[in-house]
Amino acid sequence: MDEVRREKLDKLIELGINPYPYKFDRTHLSEDIKANFEAVEGQTVSIAGRLMANRGMGKAAFLDLQDPAGRIQGFLRQNDLGEEGFALYKLLDIGDIVGITGEVFRTKTGEISVKAQTLVLLSKSLRPLPIVKEKEDESGEKTVFDAFADKELRYRQRYVDLVVNPEVREVFVKRSAIIGEIRRQFADNGWLEVETPILQPIYGGASARPFKTHHNALDMPLYLRIANELYLKRLIVGGFDGVFEFAKDFRNEGMSRFHNPEFTQVELYVAYKDYHWMMEMTENLIAAVAQRVNGSTKTVFGEHEVDFKPPWPRLSIYGGIEKYTGKNLANASEAELFAAAKDLHLPVDKTWGPGKIVDEIFGEFVEPKLIQPTFIVDHPVFLSPLAKKHRSEAGLVERFEAVVCGKEIANAFSELNDPLDQRERFEAQVALREQGDDEAQMLDDDYLRALEYGMPPTAGIGIGIDRLTMVLTNQHSIRDVLLFPHMRPEGSDKE
RNA sequence: GGGCCCGUAGCUCAGUCGGUAGAGCAGCGGACUUUUAAUCCGUAGGUCGGAGGUUCGAAUCCUCCCGGGCUCACCA
């Protein structure tokens, strides 16, 4: 804490000023005034926000107030405020929350401003804020001085980041709009938003290592969910024909630019539909979200311009491999697959099965090339223990992944609703687990019991909200679309 | 987990060949009643991430530790 500011706080109290009053009646946001200047010129308005700049001129001053809509200048004169009011100004610091009531006018340099009749302190700030300044040159280009750019500090003290870096705020406004638009569209279709357990006795619905915890009263292990898929499908069994949930999922795996231990997916299950229907729903949905958030189906991501306008191309796993490596592996034997990998200089592990090799070749040589939105369809059975077998292609399932900018943003299938087949797939997973694959799925007897009662044909999808947000906001690290990305604990050398 | 890089004032950064630390902004004092990176004068501010080592002497060289960034692997 800053000692000088503590002293100012004491002086304010001595002057009989409450540094933390209870309310303020704001009449206008900065943008309301700036956008409607002709209408409000000469009117008395009340604005409130954080003091971001203070240009003192002796017995007058110009303050920049920042509110959720932007910034606006306040103009103070001792003549207007009186000596007492001006004494308050003298004790203000950048970062304080203040309210100004006065007349809207334009200064002689043209800046739309509020001429203070009264100035009130709404909250005293006791810590200095990083001061970011910017200058706009004649061409309108902005140069930023002393940017608050240290990524660690920005993530750890996101509240400061949000105050001083307006573009950060924009990302999270868009994230909210993305979620809002998806929710609205789903609800408009009559699908039901539900909540399912985060603490699960048996985790399932994905291949990943979980976080484990313990319930004291029942003295039993519980897992934080890695997906909510199996619970949502139980609800389809129960007769809800469309259910969705925006879910925080938790995976106990490495962190990277694309991975945070907790992340958000929206999962949706719709009865009587298949994955072809789901593809159309998805491309229309994402295009609508992009339109809503960015005003266009086109968006810039790094050096690329991406267009979500439907329809998106459909590309099979083997078709993609053939397109980008020239190798037709659709009916290749295991030996031929190993040979193909060697030919492509892809390091392989002897323990890999054929599905794994195909997956690796695809991930290495095809996925990174898929910049425009593309549906990758029809995956090997062994990679997809919850997906329904392909209606015409042996060894494959009816599954698709939506890929954009070389990254998967959604994963969907025609859901496996044959309880006997599902039991066999689970048992194969258990066998894998016994061989040491700690990402293999667990056998969920209650889920099988639910399927045995009968689940209608169903299409399901999970859409990665974080990654979708990255693409639509041109952010290249997941940490920049999470308000509070996971960090190691702060060391003892830090406050 | 591997590799590369980084850690100096509240913020952004300099600091040469090893000789006990600088700038701008913010702060503090002063001038200024239409400024906008306000300006001008003055001033204060540091366990140089931490610990050890080499050395007459370490922000600087070496070792270890802590924290971070990027990247590769696994994954969504």
Coordinates of C-alpha atoms (C1' of nucleotides) in Angstrom, one line a residue:
Chain A
M1 CA 0.0 0.0 0.0
D2 CA 1.1 3.5 -0.7
E3 CA 1.9 5.6 2.3
V4 CA 1.2 8.9 0.6
R5 CA -2.2 7.8 -0.3
R6 CA -2.9 6.6 3.3
E7 CA -2.0 10.1 4.5
K8 CA -4.3 11.6 1.9
L9 CA -7.0 9.3 3.2
D10 CA -6.5 10.6 6.7
K11 CA -6.6 14.2 5.5
L12 CA -9.9 13.5 3.7
I13 CA -11.4 12.2 6.9
E14 CA -10.2 15.2 8.8
L15 CA -11.9 17.4 6.2
G16 CA -15.1 15.4 7.0
I17 CA -15.1 13.7 3.6
N18 CA -16.2 10.0 3.6
P19 CA -13.8 8.3 1.3
Y20 CA -16.1 5.4 0.9
P21 CA -19.7 6.7 0.5
Y22 CA -22.6 4.4 -0.3
K23 CA -24.0 5.5 -3.6
F24 CA -24.0 7.9 -6.5
D25 CA -26.7 8.6 -9.0
R26 CA -25.1 8.4 -12.4
T27 CA -27.2 9.8 -15.2
H28 CA -25.0 9.2 -18.2
L29 CA -22.1 7.0 -19.3
S30 CA -19.3 8.7 -21.2
E31 CA -20.5 7.3 -24.5
D32 CA -24.1 8.5 -23.9
I33 CA -22.7 12.0 -23.8
K34 CA -20.1 11.8 -26.6
A35 CA -22.5 10.1 -29.0
N36 CA -25.4 12.5 -28.4
F37 CA -23.5 15.7 -27.7
E38 CA -25.9 17.9 -29.6
A39 CA -28.8 16.6 -27.5
V40 CA -27.1 16.9 -24.1
E41 CA -25.0 20.0 -24.7
G42 CA -25.7 22.5 -21.8
Q43 CA -27.5 19.9 -19.8
T44 CA -26.4 19.0 -16.3
V45 CA -25.3 15.4 -16.1
S46 CA -23.7 13.1 -13.5
I47 CA -20.8 10.9 -14.5
A48 CA -18.8 8.5 -12.4
G49 CA -15.7 6.4 -12.9
R50 CA -12.1 5.9 -12.3
L51 CA -9.7 8.8 -12.5
M52 CA -7.2 7.9 -15.2
A53 CA -5.5 11.2 -15.9
N54 CA -5.1 14.5 -14.1
R55 CA -3.9 17.6 -15.9
G56 CA -3.7 20.2 -13.2
M57 CA -3.5 23.9 -14.2
G58 CA -3.2 25.6 -10.9
K59 CA -6.7 26.7 -10.0
A60 CA -8.3 24.5 -12.7
A61 CA -7.8 21.0 -13.8
F62 CA -8.7 18.5 -16.5
L63 CA -9.5 14.9 -15.4
D64 CA -10.1 11.9 -17.5
L65 CA -12.8 9.7 -16.1
Q66 CA -13.1 6.1 -17.2
D67 CA -16.4 4.2 -17.1
P68 CA -17.5 1.0 -18.7
A69 CA -18.2 2.8 -22.0
G70 CA -14.9 4.6 -22.3
R71 CA -13.5 7.9 -21.1
I72 CA -14.7 11.4 -20.8
Q73 CA -13.0 14.6 -19.7
G74 CA -14.1 16.5 -16.6
F75 CA -13.1 20.2 -16.2
L76 CA -12.7 21.6 -12.7
R77 CA -12.3 25.2 -11.7
Q78 CA -11.9 26.6 -8.2
N79 CA -14.4 29.3 -9.1
D80 CA -17.1 26.6 -9.7
L81 CA -16.2 24.2 -6.9
G82 CA -15.3 26.6 -4.2
E83 CA -12.2 26.2 -2.0
E84 CA -13.5 23.2 -0.2
G85 CA -14.4 21.4 -3.3
F86 CA -11.1 22.2 -4.8
A87 CA -9.3 21.0 -1.7
L88 CA -10.9 17.6 -2.4
Y89 CA -9.4 17.7 -5.9
K90 CA -6.0 18.3 -4.4
L91 CA -6.2 15.1 -2.5
L92 CA -7.2 12.9 -5.4
D93 CA -5.0 10.4 -7.0
I94 CA -5.1 8.5 -10.3
G95 CA -7.1 5.4 -9.7
D96 CA -9.6 7.0 -7.4
I97 CA -13.3 6.5 -8.2
V98 CA -15.0 9.9 -8.4
G99 CA -18.4 11.3 -9.5
I100 CA -18.8 14.7 -11.3
T101 CA -22.0 16.6 -11.7
G102 CA -22.1 19.5 -14.1
E103 CA -22.8 20.9 -17.5
V104 CA -21.9 19.2 -20.8
F105 CA -19.8 21.5 -23.0
R106 CA -17.0 21.5 -25.5
T107 CA -13.6 22.9 -24.6
K108 CA -11.9 25.4 -26.9
T109 CA -9.8 22.5 -28.2
G110 CA -13.0 20.6 -29.1
E111 CA -13.0 18.0 -26.3
I112 CA -16.5 17.1 -25.1
S113 CA -16.3 17.6 -21.3
V114 CA -18.3 18.0 -18.2
K115 CA -17.7 21.2 -16.2
A116 CA -17.9 20.2 -12.6
Q117 CA -20.4 22.0 -10.3
T118 CA -19.7 19.3 -7.8
L119 CA -17.0 16.7 -7.4
V120 CA -17.4 13.8 -5.0
L121 CA -15.0 11.0 -4.0
L122 CA -16.7 7.6 -4.4
S123 CA -13.7 5.4 -3.4
K124 CA -10.2 6.2 -2.5
S125 CA -7.6 4.1 -4.2
L126 CA -4.6 3.2 -2.0
R127 CA -2.5 1.5 -4.6
P128 CA -0.9 3.3 -7.5
L129 CA -2.1 2.1 -10.9
P130 CA 0.2 1.6 -13.8
I131 CA -0.1 4.8 -15.9
V132 CA -0.6 4.0 -19.5
K133 CA -0.5 6.9 -21.9
E134 CA -1.2 7.1 -25.5
K135 CA -0.7 9.8 -28.1
E136 CA -2.6 10.0 -31.3
D137 CA -0.6 11.5 -34.2
E138 CA -2.0 13.4 -37.2
S139 CA -2.8 10.2 -39.1
G140 CA -4.8 8.9 -36.2
E141 CA -2.2 6.3 -35.2
K142 CA -1.9 5.6 -31.5
T143 CA 1.4 5.2 -29.8
V144 CA 1.2 3.7 -26.3
F145 CA 3.7 4.7 -23.7
D146 CA 4.6 2.7 -20.6
A147 CA 2.2 -0.1 -21.5
F148 CA 1.2 -2.4 -18.7
A149 CA 2.5 -5.4 -20.6
D150 CA 4.0 -7.9 -18.2
K151 CA 2.0 -11.0 -18.8
E152 CA 2.4 -12.4 -15.4
L153 CA 1.2 -9.3 -13.7
R154 CA -1.6 -8.9 -16.2
Y155 CA -2.9 -12.4 -15.5
R156 CA -2.4 -12.3 -11.8
Q157 CA -3.9 -8.9 -11.4
R158 CA -6.5 -9.0 -14.1
Y159 CA -8.4 -6.2 -12.3
V160 CA -5.5 -3.9 -13.1
D161 CA -5.2 -5.3 -16.7
L162 CA -8.9 -4.6 -17.3
V163 CA -8.6 -1.1 -16.0
V164 CA -5.7 0.0 -18.0
N165 CA -5.9 -2.2 -21.2
P166 CA -9.3 -1.5 -22.8
E167 CA -8.7 -4.1 -25.6
V168 CA -8.7 -6.8 -22.8
R169 CA -12.1 -5.8 -21.8
E170 CA -13.3 -6.1 -25.4
V171 CA -12.3 -9.7 -25.5
F172 CA -14.4 -10.6 -22.5
V173 CA -17.3 -8.6 -23.7
K174 CA -17.2 -10.6 -26.9
R175 CA -16.8 -13.8 -25.0
S176 CA -20.0 -13.0 -23.2
A177 CA -21.7 -12.2 -26.5
I178 CA -20.6 -15.6 -27.9
I179 CA -22.0 -17.5 -25.0
G180 CA -25.1 -15.4 -25.0
E181 CA -25.8 -16.0 -28.7
I182 CA -25.3 -19.7 -28.5
R183 CA -27.6 -19.9 -25.5
R184 CA -30.2 -17.8 -27.2
Q185 CA -30.1 -20.0 -30.4
F186 CA -30.4 -23.2 -28.4
A187 CA -33.2 -21.9 -26.3
D188 CA -35.0 -20.7 -29.4
N189 CA -35.0 -24.3 -30.6
G190 CA -36.8 -25.4 -27.5
W191 CA -33.8 -27.1 -26.1
L192 CA -33.5 -27.2 -22.3
E193 CA -30.5 -25.8 -20.4
V194 CA -29.6 -28.1 -17.6
E195 CA -27.0 -28.5 -14.9
T196 CA -25.3 -31.9 -14.2
P197 CA -22.8 -33.0 -11.5
I198 CA -19.3 -31.5 -11.5
L199 CA -18.3 -33.9 -8.7
Q200 CA -18.7 -37.4 -10.2
P201 CA -18.0 -40.8 -8.7
I202 CA -17.2 -42.1 -12.2
Y203 CA -15.8 -39.7 -14.7
G204 CA -16.5 -40.2 -18.4
G205 CA -17.3 -38.7 -21.7
A206 CA -13.8 -38.1 -22.8
S207 CA -10.3 -39.5 -22.7
A208 CA -8.3 -37.6 -20.2
R209 CA -6.8 -37.7 -16.7
P210 CA -9.1 -36.3 -14.0
F211 CA -8.6 -34.3 -10.9
K212 CA -9.5 -36.4 -7.9
T213 CA -11.0 -35.2 -4.6
H214 CA -12.5 -36.8 -1.6
H215 CA -15.9 -36.6 0.0
N216 CA -15.4 -36.6 3.8
A217 CA -18.9 -37.6 5.0
L218 CA -19.2 -40.5 2.6
D219 CA -15.5 -41.2 2.7
M220 CA -15.3 -41.8 -1.0
P221 CA -13.3 -40.5 -3.9
L222 CA -14.9 -38.1 -6.3
Y223 CA -13.6 -36.8 -9.6
L224 CA -14.1 -33.4 -11.1
R225 CA -15.8 -33.9 -14.4
I226 CA -13.8 -34.2 -17.6
A227 CA -17.0 -33.9 -19.6
N228 CA -20.7 -34.0 -19.0
E229 CA -21.7 -36.1 -22.0
L230 CA -22.9 -39.2 -20.1
Y231 CA -25.2 -37.2 -17.8
L232 CA -26.7 -35.3 -20.7
K233 CA -27.4 -38.5 -22.6
R234 CA -29.1 -39.9 -19.5
L235 CA -31.5 -36.9 -19.8
I236 CA -32.2 -37.8 -23.4
V237 CA -33.1 -41.3 -22.1
G238 CA -35.4 -39.5 -19.6
G239 CA -37.3 -37.9 -22.4
F240 CA -35.9 -34.4 -22.8
D241 CA -35.4 -34.3 -26.5
G242 CA -32.8 -31.5 -26.5
V243 CA -30.5 -30.6 -23.6
F244 CA -27.5 -28.5 -23.3
E245 CA -25.1 -27.3 -20.6
F246 CA -22.3 -24.7 -20.6
A247 CA -19.9 -26.7 -18.5
K248 CA -16.6 -26.0 -16.9
D249 CA -14.6 -29.2 -17.3
F250 CA -11.4 -30.2 -15.6
R251 CA -8.5 -32.1 -17.0
N252 CA -5.4 -32.9 -15.1
E253 CA -3.0 -32.5 -17.9
G254 CA -0.3 -30.2 -19.2
M255 CA -0.9 -26.5 -19.7
S256 CA -0.1 -24.7 -23.0
R257 CA -1.2 -21.9 -25.2
F258 CA -4.3 -24.1 -26.0
H259 CA -4.9 -25.8 -22.6
N260 CA -6.0 -24.7 -19.2
P261 CA -6.7 -27.2 -16.4
E262 CA -10.3 -25.9 -16.4
F263 CA -12.0 -24.9 -19.6
T264 CA -15.5 -24.4 -20.9
Q265 CA -17.5 -26.4 -23.3
V266 CA -21.1 -26.3 -24.3
E267 CA -22.4 -29.8 -24.9
L268 CA -25.7 -30.3 -26.8
Y269 CA -27.7 -33.5 -27.4
V270 CA -30.7 -33.6 -29.7
A271 CA -32.9 -36.6 -30.1
Y272 CA -33.9 -38.1 -33.5
K273 CA -31.0 -36.3 -35.3
D274 CA -27.7 -37.6 -36.7
Y275 CA -24.3 -36.1 -37.2
H276 CA -25.2 -34.8 -40.7
W277 CA -27.9 -32.7 -39.1
M278 CA -25.5 -31.6 -36.4
M279 CA -23.0 -30.4 -39.0
E280 CA -25.5 -28.1 -40.6
M281 CA -26.6 -26.9 -37.2
T282 CA -23.0 -26.2 -36.2
E283 CA -22.0 -24.3 -39.3
N284 CA -25.1 -22.2 -39.2
L285 CA -24.6 -21.6 -35.4
I286 CA -21.0 -20.5 -35.6
A287 CA -21.7 -18.3 -38.6
A288 CA -24.5 -16.6 -36.7
V289 CA -22.2 -16.2 -33.6
A290 CA -19.5 -14.6 -35.8
Q291 CA -22.0 -12.3 -37.4
R292 CA -23.3 -11.3 -34.0
V293 CA -19.9 -10.7 -32.4
N294 CA -17.9 -9.4 -35.2
G295 CA -20.6 -8.1 -37.6
S296 CA -19.5 -10.5 -40.3
T297 CA -19.0 -14.2 -40.9
K298 CA -15.4 -13.3 -41.7
T299 CA -12.8 -12.8 -39.0
V300 CA -9.1 -12.2 -38.9
F301 CA -6.9 -14.6 -37.0
G302 CA -3.2 -13.7 -37.2
E303 CA -2.2 -13.7 -40.8
H304 CA -5.3 -15.5 -41.9
E305 CA -8.8 -14.3 -42.8
V306 CA -11.3 -17.0 -41.9
D307 CA -14.8 -17.1 -43.2
F308 CA -17.5 -19.1 -41.3
K309 CA -20.1 -18.8 -44.0
P310 CA -21.8 -22.2 -44.6
P311 CA -21.4 -24.7 -45.9
W312 CA -18.1 -25.8 -44.7
P313 CA -16.2 -28.5 -46.5
R314 CA -16.4 -32.1 -45.3
L315 CA -13.2 -34.0 -45.3
S316 CA -12.7 -37.6 -44.2
I317 CA -9.7 -38.5 -42.1
Y318 CA -8.4 -40.7 -44.9
G319 CA -9.4 -38.2 -47.6
G320 CA -7.5 -35.5 -45.7
I321 CA -4.4 -37.6 -45.4
E322 CA -4.5 -38.4 -49.1
K323 CA -5.0 -34.7 -50.0
Y324 CA -2.1 -33.5 -47.9
T325 CA 0.4 -36.4 -48.1
G326 CA -0.6 -38.1 -51.3
K327 CA -1.0 -41.4 -49.5
N328 CA -4.2 -43.5 -49.6
L329 CA -4.3 -45.3 -46.3
A330 CA -8.0 -46.1 -46.2
N331 CA -7.5 -49.9 -46.4
A332 CA -3.8 -50.0 -45.4
S333 CA -2.6 -52.8 -43.2
E334 CA -0.7 -52.1 -40.0
A335 CA 2.6 -52.8 -41.7
E336 CA 1.7 -50.4 -44.5
L337 CA 0.7 -47.7 -42.0
F338 CA 4.1 -48.0 -40.2
A339 CA 5.8 -47.8 -43.6
A340 CA 3.8 -44.7 -44.5
A341 CA 4.7 -43.0 -41.2
K342 CA 8.4 -43.8 -41.8
D343 CA 8.2 -42.4 -45.3
L344 CA 6.7 -39.2 -43.9
H345 CA 9.5 -39.0 -41.3
L346 CA 7.0 -39.3 -38.5
P347 CA 8.5 -40.8 -35.4
V348 CA 6.3 -43.8 -34.3
D349 CA 6.2 -45.9 -31.2
K350 CA 6.1 -49.7 -31.7
T351 CA 3.2 -50.0 -29.3
W352 CA 0.9 -47.8 -31.4
G353 CA -2.1 -49.5 -33.0
P354 CA -3.3 -48.6 -36.5
G355 CA -5.8 -46.0 -35.2
K356 CA -3.1 -44.2 -33.3
I357 CA -0.8 -44.0 -36.4
V358 CA -3.7 -42.7 -38.5
D359 CA -4.5 -40.1 -35.8
E360 CA -0.9 -39.0 -35.6
I361 CA -0.4 -38.7 -39.3
F362 CA -3.6 -36.7 -39.5
G363 CA -2.6 -34.4 -36.6
E364 CA 0.8 -33.8 -38.0
F365 CA 0.2 -33.3 -41.7
V366 CA -3.4 -32.4 -42.1
E367 CA -4.9 -30.6 -39.2
P368 CA -2.5 -27.7 -39.2
K369 CA -3.3 -27.0 -42.8
L370 CA -7.0 -26.6 -42.2
I371 CA -7.3 -22.9 -41.7
Q372 CA -10.8 -22.3 -43.1
P373 CA -13.6 -24.0 -41.1
T374 CA -13.7 -27.7 -42.1
F375 CA -15.5 -30.8 -40.8
I376 CA -13.3 -33.7 -40.4
V377 CA -15.5 -36.7 -40.5
D378 CA -15.6 -40.5 -39.9
H379 CA -13.0 -41.4 -37.3
P380 CA -11.7 -44.9 -36.5
V381 CA -13.9 -46.8 -34.0
F382 CA -11.2 -47.3 -31.5
L383 CA -10.7 -43.5 -31.0
S384 CA -14.4 -43.0 -30.3
P385 CA -15.9 -45.3 -27.7
L386 CA -19.1 -43.3 -27.4
A387 CA -19.9 -42.8 -31.1
K388 CA -22.2 -44.9 -33.2
K389 CA -20.7 -47.1 -35.9
H390 CA -20.8 -45.7 -39.4
R391 CA -23.9 -46.7 -41.3
S392 CA -21.8 -47.8 -44.3
E393 CA -18.1 -47.7 -43.6
A394 CA -16.7 -50.6 -41.6
G395 CA -14.2 -49.7 -38.8
L396 CA -15.4 -46.1 -38.7
V397 CA -17.8 -44.1 -36.6
E398 CA -20.2 -41.3 -37.4
R399 CA -18.2 -38.5 -35.9
F400 CA -17.0 -35.1 -36.9
E401 CA -14.6 -32.5 -35.6
A402 CA -14.9 -28.9 -36.6
V403 CA -11.4 -27.5 -37.3
V404 CA -10.5 -23.9 -37.9
C405 CA -7.0 -22.3 -37.9
G406 CA -5.5 -25.7 -37.5
K407 CA -7.3 -26.3 -34.2
E408 CA -10.3 -28.4 -33.2
I409 CA -13.2 -26.2 -31.9
A410 CA -16.0 -28.9 -31.8
N411 CA -16.4 -32.6 -31.6
A412 CA -19.6 -34.4 -32.4
F413 CA -21.1 -37.8 -33.2
S414 CA -24.2 -39.7 -33.9
E415 CA -24.4 -41.0 -30.4
L416 CA -24.0 -44.7 -29.7
N417 CA -27.3 -45.9 -28.3
D418 CA -26.9 -49.6 -28.7
P419 CA -26.3 -50.7 -25.1
L420 CA -24.6 -54.0 -26.0
D421 CA -22.2 -52.3 -28.4
Q422 CA -21.6 -49.6 -25.8
R423 CA -20.7 -52.3 -23.2
E424 CA -18.2 -53.8 -25.5
R425 CA -16.6 -50.5 -26.2
F426 CA -16.3 -49.8 -22.5
E427 CA -14.8 -53.2 -22.0
A428 CA -12.2 -52.4 -24.6
Q429 CA -11.4 -49.2 -22.8
V430 CA -11.0 -51.1 -19.5
A431 CA -8.6 -53.4 -21.2
L432 CA -6.6 -50.4 -22.4
R433 CA -6.6 -49.0 -18.9
E434 CA -5.3 -52.3 -17.6
Q435 CA -2.5 -52.1 -20.1
G436 CA -1.5 -48.8 -18.5
D437 CA -3.4 -46.2 -20.6
D438 CA -4.5 -43.9 -17.8
E439 CA -6.6 -41.8 -20.2
A440 CA -8.8 -44.7 -21.1
Q441 CA -12.4 -44.4 -20.1
M442 CA -14.1 -46.1 -17.1
L443 CA -17.0 -48.5 -17.4
D444 CA -20.1 -46.7 -16.2
D445 CA -22.7 -49.4 -15.3
D446 CA -25.4 -46.9 -14.5
Y447 CA -24.9 -45.3 -17.9
L448 CA -25.3 -48.7 -19.6
R449 CA -28.4 -49.3 -17.5
A450 CA -29.8 -46.1 -18.8
L451 CA -29.0 -47.1 -22.4
E452 CA -30.7 -50.4 -21.8
Y453 CA -33.9 -48.6 -21.1
G454 CA -33.6 -47.2 -24.6
M455 CA -32.2 -43.9 -25.9
P456 CA -33.6 -42.5 -29.2
P457 CA -31.2 -41.9 -32.0
T458 CA -29.4 -38.8 -30.9
A459 CA -26.8 -36.3 -32.2
G460 CA -24.4 -34.7 -29.7
I461 CA -21.7 -32.1 -29.8
G462 CA -19.2 -30.3 -27.6
I463 CA -18.1 -26.9 -28.6
G464 CA -14.9 -25.5 -27.0
I465 CA -15.9 -22.0 -25.9
D466 CA -12.4 -20.9 -25.1
R467 CA -11.0 -21.9 -28.5
L468 CA -14.0 -20.5 -30.3
T469 CA -13.4 -17.2 -28.4
M470 CA -9.8 -17.3 -29.4
V471 CA -10.6 -17.5 -33.1
L472 CA -13.3 -14.9 -32.9
T473 CA -11.2 -12.4 -31.0
N474 CA -7.9 -13.0 -32.6
Q475 CA -6.2 -14.1 -29.4
H476 CA -3.5 -16.7 -29.7
S477 CA -3.3 -17.9 -26.2
I478 CA -6.1 -19.4 -24.1
R479 CA -4.9 -17.3 -21.2
D480 CA -6.0 -14.2 -23.1
V481 CA -9.6 -15.5 -23.3
L482 CA -9.8 -16.6 -19.6
L483 CA -10.3 -13.9 -17.1
F484 CA -8.3 -15.8 -14.5
P485 CA -6.1 -18.3 -16.2
H486 CA -4.5 -20.9 -14.0
M487 CA -1.1 -19.7 -12.6
R488 CA 1.3 -21.3 -10.2
P489 CA 1.0 -19.9 -6.7
E490 CA 2.7 -16.6 -6.1
G491 CA 6.1 -17.1 -4.5
S492 CA 6.9 -15.8 -1.0
D493 CA 9.0 -13.1 -2.6
K494 CA 5.9 -11.4 -3.9
E495 CA 3.3 -9.6 -1.9
Chain B
rG1 C1' 8.5 -32.9 -18.3
rG2 C1' 12.5 -31.1 -22.4
rG3 C1' 14.7 -26.8 -24.9
rC4 C1' 15.4 -21.4 -25.4
rC5 C1' 14.9 -16.7 -23.0
rC6 C1' 13.8 -13.3 -19.0
rG7 C1' 13.6 -11.2 -13.6
rU8 C1' 17.1 -3.7 -12.1
rA9 C1' 12.3 2.1 -8.8
rG10 C1' 5.0 1.8 -8.7
rC11 C1' 5.0 1.1 -14.6
rU12 C1' 8.2 0.8 -19.2
rC13 C1' 13.3 0.1 -19.7
rA14 C1' 19.0 1.5 -19.9
rG15 C1' 23.3 -0.2 -17.2
rU16 C1' 29.8 -1.0 -21.9
rC17 C1' 35.5 -4.5 -20.1
rG18 C1' 33.5 -6.8 -12.9
rG19 C1' 34.8 -0.8 -9.8
rU20 C1' 28.2 -0.7 -4.6
rA21 C1' 22.8 2.0 -10.0
rG22 C1' 20.3 5.5 -14.3
rA23 C1' 16.2 7.6 -17.7
rG24 C1' 11.0 8.6 -18.9
rC25 C1' 6.3 8.3 -16.8
rA26 C1' 3.8 8.0 -11.9
rG27 C1' 4.9 10.2 -6.7
rC28 C1' 6.2 14.5 -3.5
rG29 C1' 7.0 20.3 -3.2
rG30 C1' 6.3 24.8 -6.2
rA31 C1' 4.3 27.9 -10.8
rC32 C1' 0.1 27.9 -14.0
rU33 C1' -8.2 29.1 -14.3
rU34 C1' -9.3 25.5 -21.6
rU35 C1' -5.4 21.0 -21.0
rU36 C1' -5.2 16.2 -23.4
rA37 C1' 1.7 11.8 -23.4
rA38 C1' -0.2 19.3 -20.6
rU39 C1' 4.2 22.3 -19.7
rC40 C1' 8.1 24.4 -16.5
rC41 C1' 11.4 24.4 -11.9
rG42 C1' 12.8 21.4 -7.7
rU43 C1' 12.9 16.6 -5.1
rA44 C1' 12.5 11.7 -3.2
rG45 C1' 12.5 6.8 -4.5
rG46 C1' 16.2 0.4 -5.1
rU47 C1' 18.0 -6.4 -0.3
rC48 C1' 19.5 -5.2 -8.8
rG49 C1' 14.1 -12.3 -7.8
rG50 C1' 16.7 -15.5 -3.6
rA51 C1' 20.9 -18.3 -1.5
rG52 C1' 25.8 -19.6 -2.1
rG53 C1' 30.6 -19.3 -4.8
rU54 C1' 34.9 -16.8 -7.6
rU55 C1' 37.2 -12.0 -6.7
rC56 C1' 40.5 -6.8 -3.3
rG57 C1' 35.6 -5.7 -5.4
rA58 C1' 29.5 -8.7 -8.4
rA59 C1' 23.4 -6.0 -11.1
rU60 C1' 27.5 -7.9 -14.3
rC61 C1' 31.1 -14.2 -14.0
rC62 C1' 29.8 -19.5 -11.9
rU63 C1' 26.3 -23.0 -9.2
rC64 C1' 21.7 -24.0 -7.1
rC65 C1' 16.8 -22.4 -6.0
rC66 C1' 12.1 -19.4 -6.8
rG67 C1' 9.0 -17.0 -10.3
rG68 C1' 7.7 -15.9 -15.4
rG69 C1' 7.4 -16.0 -20.9
rC70 C1' 7.9 -18.6 -25.5
rU71 C1' 8.3 -23.4 -27.6
rC72 C1' 8.1 -29.0 -28.1
rA73 C1' 5.7 -33.3 -26.4
rC74 C1' 0.3 -35.0 -24.4
rC75 C1' -4.4 -33.1 -24.9
rA76 C1' -9.8 -29.9 -26.1

